[in-house]
Amino acid sequence: MAVAEVQKNLAPEARHLKLNGHVGFDSLPDQLVNKSVSQGFSFNILCVGETGIGKSTLMDTLFNTHFDSTPSTHDLPGVKLKSHTYELRESNVNLKLTLVDTSGFGDQINKENSFESITDYINTQFEAYLQEELKIKRSLDTYHDTRVHVCLYFITPTGHSLKALDLVTMKRLDSKVNIIPVIAKADTITKAELQKFKLKLMSEITSNGIQIYQFPTDDETVADLNSTMNGHLPFAVVGSTDEIKVGNKMMKARQYPWGTVQIENENHCDFVKLREMLLRTNMQDMVDVTHSRHYELYRRTKLGQLGFVDDNGMSLQETYEHKRQEHMASLQKKEEEMRQMFVVRVKEKEGELKDAEKDLHSKFDTLKKQHADEKKKLEDKKKHLEDEMNQFRKRKEATIAAQQQAQQAAQAATMGKGKKR
């Protein structure tokens, strides 16, 4: 039995006592608030949707500012995630906001693996936090948490149904991040079409087993509001940073030839509902759910792959030692396999070298024989030429001797004629 279990079994049950006067620990909530405000908060939003669907515009509208964003083209070879972190301040509250955009999502002809870049990014942030947790000297209080707290999934307002890409992507993401589906550019379809579209989307999401984020109803102060807002999902939103004078007021709106769409008018769109749920009511719950559910699932799976489990009866040190021994045995096995493979390769190479050497000797003998034959032929030709030269020289000498004798005979005949005269 582990030490912790022994201590737990030996510990007496807690007794409820009544205080006779004020002590002061009722100020703990105030202390927690002051500490949180001084440290600041962080919130990370992942925007998933097709290029040009209005993700950047909605973010500008939500936070009532202008974020740095570069319009993406439709010719990217794959999905590329771009993250930007901003420091925001409202009253005395500091917020470190990270916005992650999915550039090129849905633009490829083959969309089979479009979700992989997104899941890889989410897992990378989980892994970075896990590595920070496992450090000997940790600094989680000052660590910049980049884990994605919510995914705003932008749905094209087709009025028909979800695309296969949307279904597959949301199904891949629902166990890793809080998903809030939103219908972008909701001012492009009528109210009647929009209502039918919402019902169709929720029916498809439910039938495909996709778990979207549900606003919590366990807190009595917001239970009724969140329960009502759960029935309004997915939110139909319109974004705009342009202010137009409507009546006597300046308000964010979109101007069309047929009229004006007021962004903060709940009769026109669900922008106010989204802002209320995302920023003003449930932001901290999304952070908590990300840590307690999605990150915990990743952490448990990752540590399980490393051999750490809770119900094996071994302590952390024993588990580590057991895993180390398994790893060493695996290394030794691989080393032996590599050694045997090396021996086999060496023997194969030696055989190849011997065969090559044999071929070289055979070629050398052949060339040597050819060289000897050629040399013999050349020597025979040389001897033949020398014989011909000797014969030629003898014939030449005989010819010269005959010519000399003829000349002498001619001279003698000439001299005899002269004497007779």
PDB file of N, CA and C in Angstrom, residues 269-346:
ATOM      1  N   CYS A 269     -29.008  40.048 -35.098  1.00  0.00           N
ATOM      2  CA  CYS A 269     -28.058  38.935 -35.042  1.00  0.00           C
ATOM      3  C   CYS A 269     -27.782  38.566 -33.596  1.00  0.00           C
ATOM      4  N   ASP A 270     -26.972  37.530 -33.393  1.00  0.00           N
ATOM      5  CA  ASP A 270     -26.668  37.025 -32.046  1.00  0.00           C
ATOM      6  C   ASP A 270     -25.314  37.497 -31.540  1.00  0.00           C
ATOM      7  N   PHE A 271     -24.809  38.593 -32.067  1.00  0.00           N
ATOM      8  CA  PHE A 271     -23.493  39.061 -31.639  1.00  0.00           C
ATOM      9  C   PHE A 271     -23.447  39.345 -30.146  1.00  0.00           C
ATOM     10  N   VAL A 272     -24.468  40.018 -29.625  1.00  0.00           N
ATOM     11  CA  VAL A 272     -24.500  40.355 -28.198  1.00  0.00           C
ATOM     12  C   VAL A 272     -24.530  39.079 -27.352  1.00  0.00           C
ATOM     13  N   LYS A 273     -25.277  38.082 -27.792  1.00  0.00           N
ATOM     14  CA  LYS A 273     -25.335  36.813 -27.060  1.00  0.00           C
ATOM     15  C   LYS A 273     -23.958  36.155 -27.017  1.00  0.00           C
ATOM     16  N   LEU A 274     -23.269  36.141 -28.165  1.00  0.00           N
ATOM     17  CA  LEU A 274     -21.935  35.553 -28.210  1.00  0.00           C
ATOM     18  C   LEU A 274     -20.988  36.305 -27.281  1.00  0.00           C
ATOM     19  N   ARG A 275     -20.994  37.611 -27.332  1.00  0.00           N
ATOM     20  CA  ARG A 275     -20.103  38.392 -26.467  1.00  0.00           C
ATOM     21  C   ARG A 275     -20.418  38.163 -24.997  1.00  0.00           C
ATOM     22  N   GLU A 276     -21.700  38.095 -24.666  1.00  0.00           N
ATOM     23  CA  GLU A 276     -22.102  37.868 -23.277  1.00  0.00           C
ATOM     24  C   GLU A 276     -21.611  36.516 -22.778  1.00  0.00           C
ATOM     25  N   MET A 277     -21.783  35.490 -23.589  1.00  0.00           N
ATOM     26  CA  MET A 277     -21.397  34.139 -23.172  1.00  0.00           C
ATOM     27  C   MET A 277     -19.881  33.947 -23.192  1.00  0.00           C
ATOM     28  N   LEU A 278     -19.230  34.503 -24.193  1.00  0.00           N
ATOM     29  CA  LEU A 278     -17.802  34.255 -24.385  1.00  0.00           C
ATOM     30  C   LEU A 278     -16.945  35.071 -23.433  1.00  0.00           C
ATOM     31  N   LEU A 279     -17.256  36.334 -23.248  1.00  0.00           N
ATOM     32  CA  LEU A 279     -16.379  37.234 -22.510  1.00  0.00           C
ATOM     33  C   LEU A 279     -16.897  37.621 -21.136  1.00  0.00           C
ATOM     34  N   ARG A 280     -18.188  37.803 -21.004  1.00  0.00           N
ATOM     35  CA  ARG A 280     -18.708  38.400 -19.775  1.00  0.00           C
ATOM     36  C   ARG A 280     -19.211  37.385 -18.760  1.00  0.00           C
ATOM     37  N   THR A 281     -19.483  36.155 -19.189  1.00  0.00           N
ATOM     38  CA  THR A 281     -20.090  35.187 -18.275  1.00  0.00           C
ATOM     39  C   THR A 281     -19.260  33.929 -18.094  1.00  0.00           C
ATOM     40  N   ASN A 282     -18.746  33.372 -19.176  1.00  0.00           N
ATOM     41  CA  ASN A 282     -18.170  32.021 -19.099  1.00  0.00           C
ATOM     42  C   ASN A 282     -16.700  31.939 -19.482  1.00  0.00           C
ATOM     43  N   MET A 283     -15.997  33.052 -19.527  1.00  0.00           N
ATOM     44  CA  MET A 283     -14.592  33.007 -19.918  1.00  0.00           C
ATOM     45  C   MET A 283     -13.777  32.150 -18.955  1.00  0.00           C
ATOM     46  N   GLN A 284     -13.938  32.344 -17.650  1.00  0.00           N
ATOM     47  CA  GLN A 284     -13.169  31.580 -16.688  1.00  0.00           C
ATOM     48  C   GLN A 284     -13.552  30.108 -16.706  1.00  0.00           C
ATOM     49  N   ASP A 285     -14.822  29.810 -16.971  1.00  0.00           N
ATOM     50  CA  ASP A 285     -15.229  28.416 -17.037  1.00  0.00           C
ATOM     51  C   ASP A 285     -14.554  27.715 -18.215  1.00  0.00           C
ATOM     52  N   MET A 286     -14.393  28.404 -19.330  1.00  0.00           N
ATOM     53  CA  MET A 286     -13.706  27.804 -20.476  1.00  0.00           C
ATOM     54  C   MET A 286     -12.249  27.515 -20.154  1.00  0.00           C
ATOM     55  N   VAL A 287     -11.626  28.427 -19.400  1.00  0.00           N
ATOM     56  CA  VAL A 287     -10.238  28.195 -18.981  1.00  0.00           C
ATOM     57  C   VAL A 287     -10.165  26.975 -18.067  1.00  0.00           C
ATOM     58  N   ASP A 288     -11.115  26.898 -17.126  1.00  0.00           N
ATOM     59  CA  ASP A 288     -11.119  25.766 -16.185  1.00  0.00           C
ATOM     60  C   ASP A 288     -11.392  24.444 -16.894  1.00  0.00           C
ATOM     61  N   VAL A 289     -12.349  24.439 -17.820  1.00  0.00           N
ATOM     62  CA  VAL A 289     -12.675  23.206 -18.547  1.00  0.00           C
ATOM     63  C   VAL A 289     -11.499  22.765 -19.409  1.00  0.00           C
ATOM     64  N   THR A 290     -10.805  23.728 -19.998  1.00  0.00           N
ATOM     65  CA  THR A 290      -9.624  23.390 -20.796  1.00  0.00           C
ATOM     66  C   THR A 290      -8.582  22.675 -19.941  1.00  0.00           C
ATOM     67  N   HIS A 291      -8.386  23.169 -18.719  1.00  0.00           N
ATOM     68  CA  HIS A 291      -7.372  22.579 -17.852  1.00  0.00           C
ATOM     69  C   HIS A 291      -7.832  21.251 -17.257  1.00  0.00           C
ATOM     70  N   SER A 292      -9.077  21.210 -16.771  1.00  0.00           N
ATOM     71  CA  SER A 292      -9.534  20.033 -16.026  1.00  0.00           C
ATOM     72  C   SER A 292      -9.998  18.900 -16.924  1.00  0.00           C
ATOM     73  N   ARG A 293     -10.419  19.196 -18.162  1.00  0.00           N
ATOM     74  CA  ARG A 293     -10.941  18.138 -19.029  1.00  0.00           C
ATOM     75  C   ARG A 293     -10.012  17.858 -20.205  1.00  0.00           C
ATOM     76  N   HIS A 294      -9.816  18.841 -21.052  1.00  0.00           N
ATOM     77  CA  HIS A 294      -9.073  18.597 -22.297  1.00  0.00           C
ATOM     78  C   HIS A 294      -7.579  18.378 -22.033  1.00  0.00           C
ATOM     79  N   TYR A 295      -6.980  19.260 -21.236  1.00  0.00           N
ATOM     80  CA  TYR A 295      -5.558  19.070 -20.937  1.00  0.00           C
ATOM     81  C   TYR A 295      -5.344  17.827 -20.091  1.00  0.00           C
ATOM     82  N   GLU A 296      -6.250  17.562 -19.163  1.00  0.00           N
ATOM     83  CA  GLU A 296      -6.109  16.394 -18.307  1.00  0.00           C
ATOM     84  C   GLU A 296      -6.176  15.107 -19.122  1.00  0.00           C
ATOM     85  N   LEU A 297      -7.042  15.095 -20.139  1.00  0.00           N
ATOM     86  CA  LEU A 297      -7.120  13.934 -21.022  1.00  0.00           C
ATOM     87  C   LEU A 297      -5.808  13.747 -21.773  1.00  0.00           C
ATOM     88  N   TYR A 298      -5.251  14.838 -22.278  1.00  0.00           N
ATOM     89  CA  TYR A 298      -3.965  14.752 -22.985  1.00  0.00           C
ATOM     90  C   TYR A 298      -2.866  14.293 -22.031  1.00  0.00           C
ATOM     91  N   ARG A 299      -2.836  14.860 -20.835  1.00  0.00           N
ATOM     92  CA  ARG A 299      -1.809  14.530 -19.848  1.00  0.00           C
ATOM     93  C   ARG A 299      -1.908  13.058 -19.443  1.00  0.00           C
ATOM     94  N   ARG A 300      -3.132  12.594 -19.189  1.00  0.00           N
ATOM     95  CA  ARG A 300      -3.322  11.208 -18.774  1.00  0.00           C
ATOM     96  C   ARG A 300      -2.901  10.243 -19.887  1.00  0.00           C
ATOM     97  N   THR A 301      -3.267  10.587 -21.122  1.00  0.00           N
ATOM     98  CA  THR A 301      -2.893   9.739 -22.255  1.00  0.00           C
ATOM     99  C   THR A 301      -1.384   9.720 -22.452  1.00  0.00           C
ATOM    100  N   LYS A 302      -0.764  10.886 -22.331  1.00  0.00           N
ATOM    101  CA  LYS A 302       0.682  10.988 -22.543  1.00  0.00           C
ATOM    102  C   LYS A 302       1.454  10.228 -21.474  1.00  0.00           C
ATOM    103  N   LEU A 303       1.056  10.402 -20.211  1.00  0.00           N
ATOM    104  CA  LEU A 303       1.751   9.706 -19.137  1.00  0.00           C
ATOM    105  C   LEU A 303       1.478   8.208 -19.191  1.00  0.00           C
ATOM    106  N   GLY A 304       0.267   7.839 -19.657  1.00  0.00           N
ATOM    107  CA  GLY A 304      -0.037   6.422 -19.828  1.00  0.00           C
ATOM    108  C   GLY A 304       0.861   5.771 -20.864  1.00  0.00           C
ATOM    109  N   GLN A 305       1.162   6.510 -21.930  1.00  0.00           N
ATOM    110  CA  GLN A 305       2.074   5.995 -22.944  1.00  0.00           C
ATOM    111  C   GLN A 305       3.485   5.811 -22.398  1.00  0.00           C
ATOM    112  N   LEU A 306       3.822   6.619 -21.393  1.00  0.00           N
ATOM    113  CA  LEU A 306       5.143   6.502 -20.760  1.00  0.00           C
ATOM    114  C   LEU A 306       5.167   5.438 -19.673  1.00  0.00           C
ATOM    115  N   GLY A 307       4.012   4.810 -19.401  1.00  0.00           N
ATOM    116  CA  GLY A 307       3.974   3.729 -18.425  1.00  0.00           C
ATOM    117  C   GLY A 307       3.489   4.129 -17.050  1.00  0.00           C
ATOM    118  N   PHE A 308       3.046   5.377 -16.876  1.00  0.00           N
ATOM    119  CA  PHE A 308       2.571   5.825 -15.570  1.00  0.00           C
ATOM    120  C   PHE A 308       1.060   5.628 -15.484  1.00  0.00           C
ATOM    121  N   VAL A 309       0.628   4.774 -14.553  1.00  0.00           N
ATOM    122  CA  VAL A 309      -0.795   4.542 -14.304  1.00  0.00           C
ATOM    123  C   VAL A 309      -1.028   4.583 -12.803  1.00  0.00           C
ATOM    124  N   ASP A 310      -2.286   4.823 -12.420  1.00  0.00           N
ATOM    125  CA  ASP A 310      -2.613   4.999 -11.015  1.00  0.00           C
ATOM    126  C   ASP A 310      -2.877   3.687 -10.281  1.00  0.00           C
ATOM    127  N   ASP A 311      -3.315   2.661 -10.983  1.00  0.00           N
ATOM    128  CA  ASP A 311      -3.795   1.459 -10.316  1.00  0.00           C
ATOM    129  C   ASP A 311      -2.859   0.258 -10.491  1.00  0.00           C
ATOM    130  N   ASN A 312      -1.559   0.502 -10.669  1.00  0.00           N
ATOM    131  CA  ASN A 312      -0.633  -0.627 -10.806  1.00  0.00           C
ATOM    132  C   ASN A 312       0.072  -0.965  -9.504  1.00  0.00           C
ATOM    133  N   GLY A 313      -0.254  -0.267  -8.420  1.00  0.00           N
ATOM    134  CA  GLY A 313       0.322  -0.571  -7.116  1.00  0.00           C
ATOM    135  C   GLY A 313       1.757  -0.163  -6.948  1.00  0.00           C
ATOM    136  N   MET A 314       2.313   0.601  -7.861  1.00  0.00           N
ATOM    137  CA  MET A 314       3.709   1.032  -7.781  1.00  0.00           C
ATOM    138  C   MET A 314       3.779   2.530  -7.569  1.00  0.00           C
ATOM    139  N   SER A 315       4.792   2.952  -6.853  1.00  0.00           N
ATOM    140  CA  SER A 315       5.020   4.375  -6.651  1.00  0.00           C
ATOM    141  C   SER A 315       5.641   4.979  -7.906  1.00  0.00           C
ATOM    142  N   LEU A 316       5.793   6.289  -7.878  1.00  0.00           N
ATOM    143  CA  LEU A 316       6.376   6.984  -9.032  1.00  0.00           C
ATOM    144  C   LEU A 316       7.807   6.513  -9.272  1.00  0.00           C
ATOM    145  N   GLN A 317       8.574   6.346  -8.185  1.00  0.00           N
ATOM    146  CA  GLN A 317       9.964   5.901  -8.329  1.00  0.00           C
ATOM    147  C   GLN A 317      10.027   4.482  -8.882  1.00  0.00           C
ATOM    148  N   GLU A 318       9.140   3.611  -8.359  1.00  0.00           N
ATOM    149  CA  GLU A 318       9.112   2.239  -8.853  1.00  0.00           C
ATOM    150  C   GLU A 318       8.702   2.185 -10.318  1.00  0.00           C
ATOM    151  N   THR A 319       7.707   3.006 -10.678  1.00  0.00           N
ATOM    152  CA  THR A 319       7.274   3.054 -12.080  1.00  0.00           C
ATOM    153  C   THR A 319       8.404   3.543 -12.977  1.00  0.00           C
ATOM    154  N   TYR A 320       9.119   4.566 -12.490  1.00  0.00           N
ATOM    155  CA  TYR A 320      10.236   5.104 -13.273  1.00  0.00           C
ATOM    156  C   TYR A 320      11.331   4.048 -13.442  1.00  0.00           C
ATOM    157  N   GLU A 321      11.648   3.343 -12.329  1.00  0.00           N
ATOM    158  CA  GLU A 321      12.693   2.333 -12.400  1.00  0.00           C
ATOM    159  C   GLU A 321      12.280   1.183 -13.313  1.00  0.00           C
ATOM    160  N   HIS A 322      10.998   0.782 -13.212  1.00  0.00           N
ATOM    161  CA  HIS A 322      10.499  -0.287 -14.081  1.00  0.00           C
ATOM    162  C   HIS A 322      10.557   0.138 -15.549  1.00  0.00           C
ATOM    163  N   LYS A 323      10.157   1.377 -15.812  1.00  0.00           N
ATOM    164  CA  LYS A 323      10.192   1.883 -17.186  1.00  0.00           C
ATOM    165  C   LYS A 323      11.627   2.013 -17.676  1.00  0.00           C
ATOM    166  N   ARG A 324      12.528   2.412 -16.764  1.00  0.00           N
ATOM    167  CA  ARG A 324      13.933   2.542 -17.154  1.00  0.00           C
ATOM    168  C   ARG A 324      14.524   1.178 -17.513  1.00  0.00           C
ATOM    169  N   GLN A 325      14.180   0.166 -16.709  1.00  0.00           N
ATOM    170  CA  GLN A 325      14.674  -1.178 -16.996  1.00  0.00           C
ATOM    171  C   GLN A 325      14.120  -1.697 -18.323  1.00  0.00           C
ATOM    172  N   GLU A 326      12.835  -1.451 -18.558  1.00  0.00           N
ATOM    173  CA  GLU A 326      12.261  -1.835 -19.848  1.00  0.00           C
ATOM    174  C   GLU A 326      12.975  -1.127 -20.989  1.00  0.00           C
ATOM    175  N   HIS A 327      13.251   0.162 -20.783  1.00  0.00           N
ATOM    176  CA  HIS A 327      13.933   0.930 -21.823  1.00  0.00           C
ATOM    177  C   HIS A 327      15.341   0.391 -22.057  1.00  0.00           C
ATOM    178  N   MET A 328      16.067   0.068 -20.966  1.00  0.00           N
ATOM    179  CA  MET A 328      17.414  -0.463 -21.112  1.00  0.00           C
ATOM    180  C   MET A 328      17.383  -1.825 -21.802  1.00  0.00           C
ATOM    181  N   ALA A 329      16.382  -2.661 -21.412  1.00  0.00           N
ATOM    182  CA  ALA A 329      16.259  -3.965 -22.076  1.00  0.00           C
ATOM    183  C   ALA A 329      15.956  -3.791 -23.559  1.00  0.00           C
ATOM    184  N   SER A 330      15.105  -2.827 -23.846  1.00  0.00           N
ATOM    185  CA  SER A 330      14.789  -2.564 -25.249  1.00  0.00           C
ATOM    186  C   SER A 330      16.014  -2.080 -26.006  1.00  0.00           C
ATOM    187  N   LEU A 331      16.812  -1.213 -25.355  1.00  0.00           N
ATOM    188  CA  LEU A 331      18.039  -0.730 -25.997  1.00  0.00           C
ATOM    189  C   LEU A 331      19.020  -1.872 -26.242  1.00  0.00           C
ATOM    190  N   GLN A 332      19.158  -2.757 -25.223  1.00  0.00           N
ATOM    191  CA  GLN A 332      20.063  -3.892 -25.391  1.00  0.00           C
ATOM    192  C   GLN A 332      19.600  -4.811 -26.512  1.00  0.00           C
ATOM    193  N   LYS A 333      18.279  -5.021 -26.569  1.00  0.00           N
ATOM    194  CA  LYS A 333      17.738  -5.860 -27.640  1.00  0.00           C
ATOM    195  C   LYS A 333      18.010  -5.236 -29.004  1.00  0.00           C
ATOM    196  N   LYS A 334      17.770  -3.934 -29.094  1.00  0.00           N
ATOM    197  CA  LYS A 334      18.025  -3.255 -30.361  1.00  0.00           C
ATOM    198  C   LYS A 334      19.512  -3.279 -30.697  1.00  0.00           C
ATOM    199  N   GLU A 335      20.355  -3.120 -29.651  1.00  0.00           N
ATOM    200  CA  GLU A 335      21.798  -3.155 -29.877  1.00  0.00           C
ATOM    201  C   GLU A 335      22.231  -4.519 -30.396  1.00  0.00           C
ATOM    202  N   GLU A 336      21.678  -5.607 -29.797  1.00  0.00           N
ATOM    203  CA  GLU A 336      22.012  -6.953 -30.250  1.00  0.00           C
ATOM    204  C   GLU A 336      21.530  -7.181 -31.677  1.00  0.00           C
ATOM    205  N   GLU A 337      20.320  -6.692 -31.965  1.00  0.00           N
ATOM    206  CA  GLU A 337      19.800  -6.821 -33.325  1.00  0.00           C
ATOM    207  C   GLU A 337      20.673  -6.065 -34.310  1.00  0.00           C
ATOM    208  N   MET A 338      21.109  -4.878 -33.912  1.00  0.00           N
ATOM    209  CA  MET A 338      21.971  -4.091 -34.795  1.00  0.00           C
ATOM    210  C   MET A 338      23.328  -4.773 -34.969  1.00  0.00           C
ATOM    211  N   ARG A 339      23.825  -5.398 -33.875  1.00  0.00           N
ATOM    212  CA  ARG A 339      25.101  -6.094 -33.974  1.00  0.00           C
ATOM    213  C   ARG A 339      24.991  -7.279 -34.933  1.00  0.00           C
ATOM    214  N   GLN A 340      23.910  -8.049 -34.765  1.00  0.00           N
ATOM    215  CA  GLN A 340      23.711  -9.180 -35.664  1.00  0.00           C
ATOM    216  C   GLN A 340      23.529  -8.716 -37.100  1.00  0.00           C
ATOM    217  N   MET A 341      22.783  -7.659 -37.259  1.00  0.00           N
ATOM    218  CA  MET A 341      22.596  -7.113 -38.600  1.00  0.00           C
ATOM    219  C   MET A 341      23.925  -6.631 -39.182  1.00  0.00           C
ATOM    220  N   PHE A 342      24.762  -6.043 -38.290  1.00  0.00           N
ATOM    221  CA  PHE A 342      26.066  -5.576 -38.734  1.00  0.00           C
ATOM    222  C   PHE A 342      26.932  -6.750 -39.194  1.00  0.00           C
ATOM    223  N   VAL A 343      26.901  -7.848 -38.404  1.00  0.00           N
ATOM    224  CA  VAL A 343      27.673  -9.035 -38.774  1.00  0.00           C
ATOM    225  C   VAL A 343      27.212  -9.579 -40.120  1.00  0.00           C
ATOM    226  N   VAL A 344      25.869  -9.658 -40.279  1.00  0.00           N
ATOM    227  CA  VAL A 344      25.324 -10.156 -41.548  1.00  0.00           C
ATOM    228  C   VAL A 344      25.749  -9.241 -42.697  1.00  0.00           C
ATOM    229  N   ARG A 345      25.652  -7.945 -42.464  1.00  0.00           N
ATOM    230  CA  ARG A 345      26.047  -6.996 -43.514  1.00  0.00           C
ATOM    231  C   ARG A 345      27.534  -7.131 -43.841  1.00  0.00           C
ATOM    232  N   VAL A 346      28.365  -7.313 -42.789  1.00  0.00           N
ATOM    233  CA  VAL A 346      29.808  -7.451 -43.018  1.00  0.00           C
ATOM    234  C   VAL A 346      30.093  -8.707 -43.841  1.00  0.00           C
TER     235      VAL A 346
END
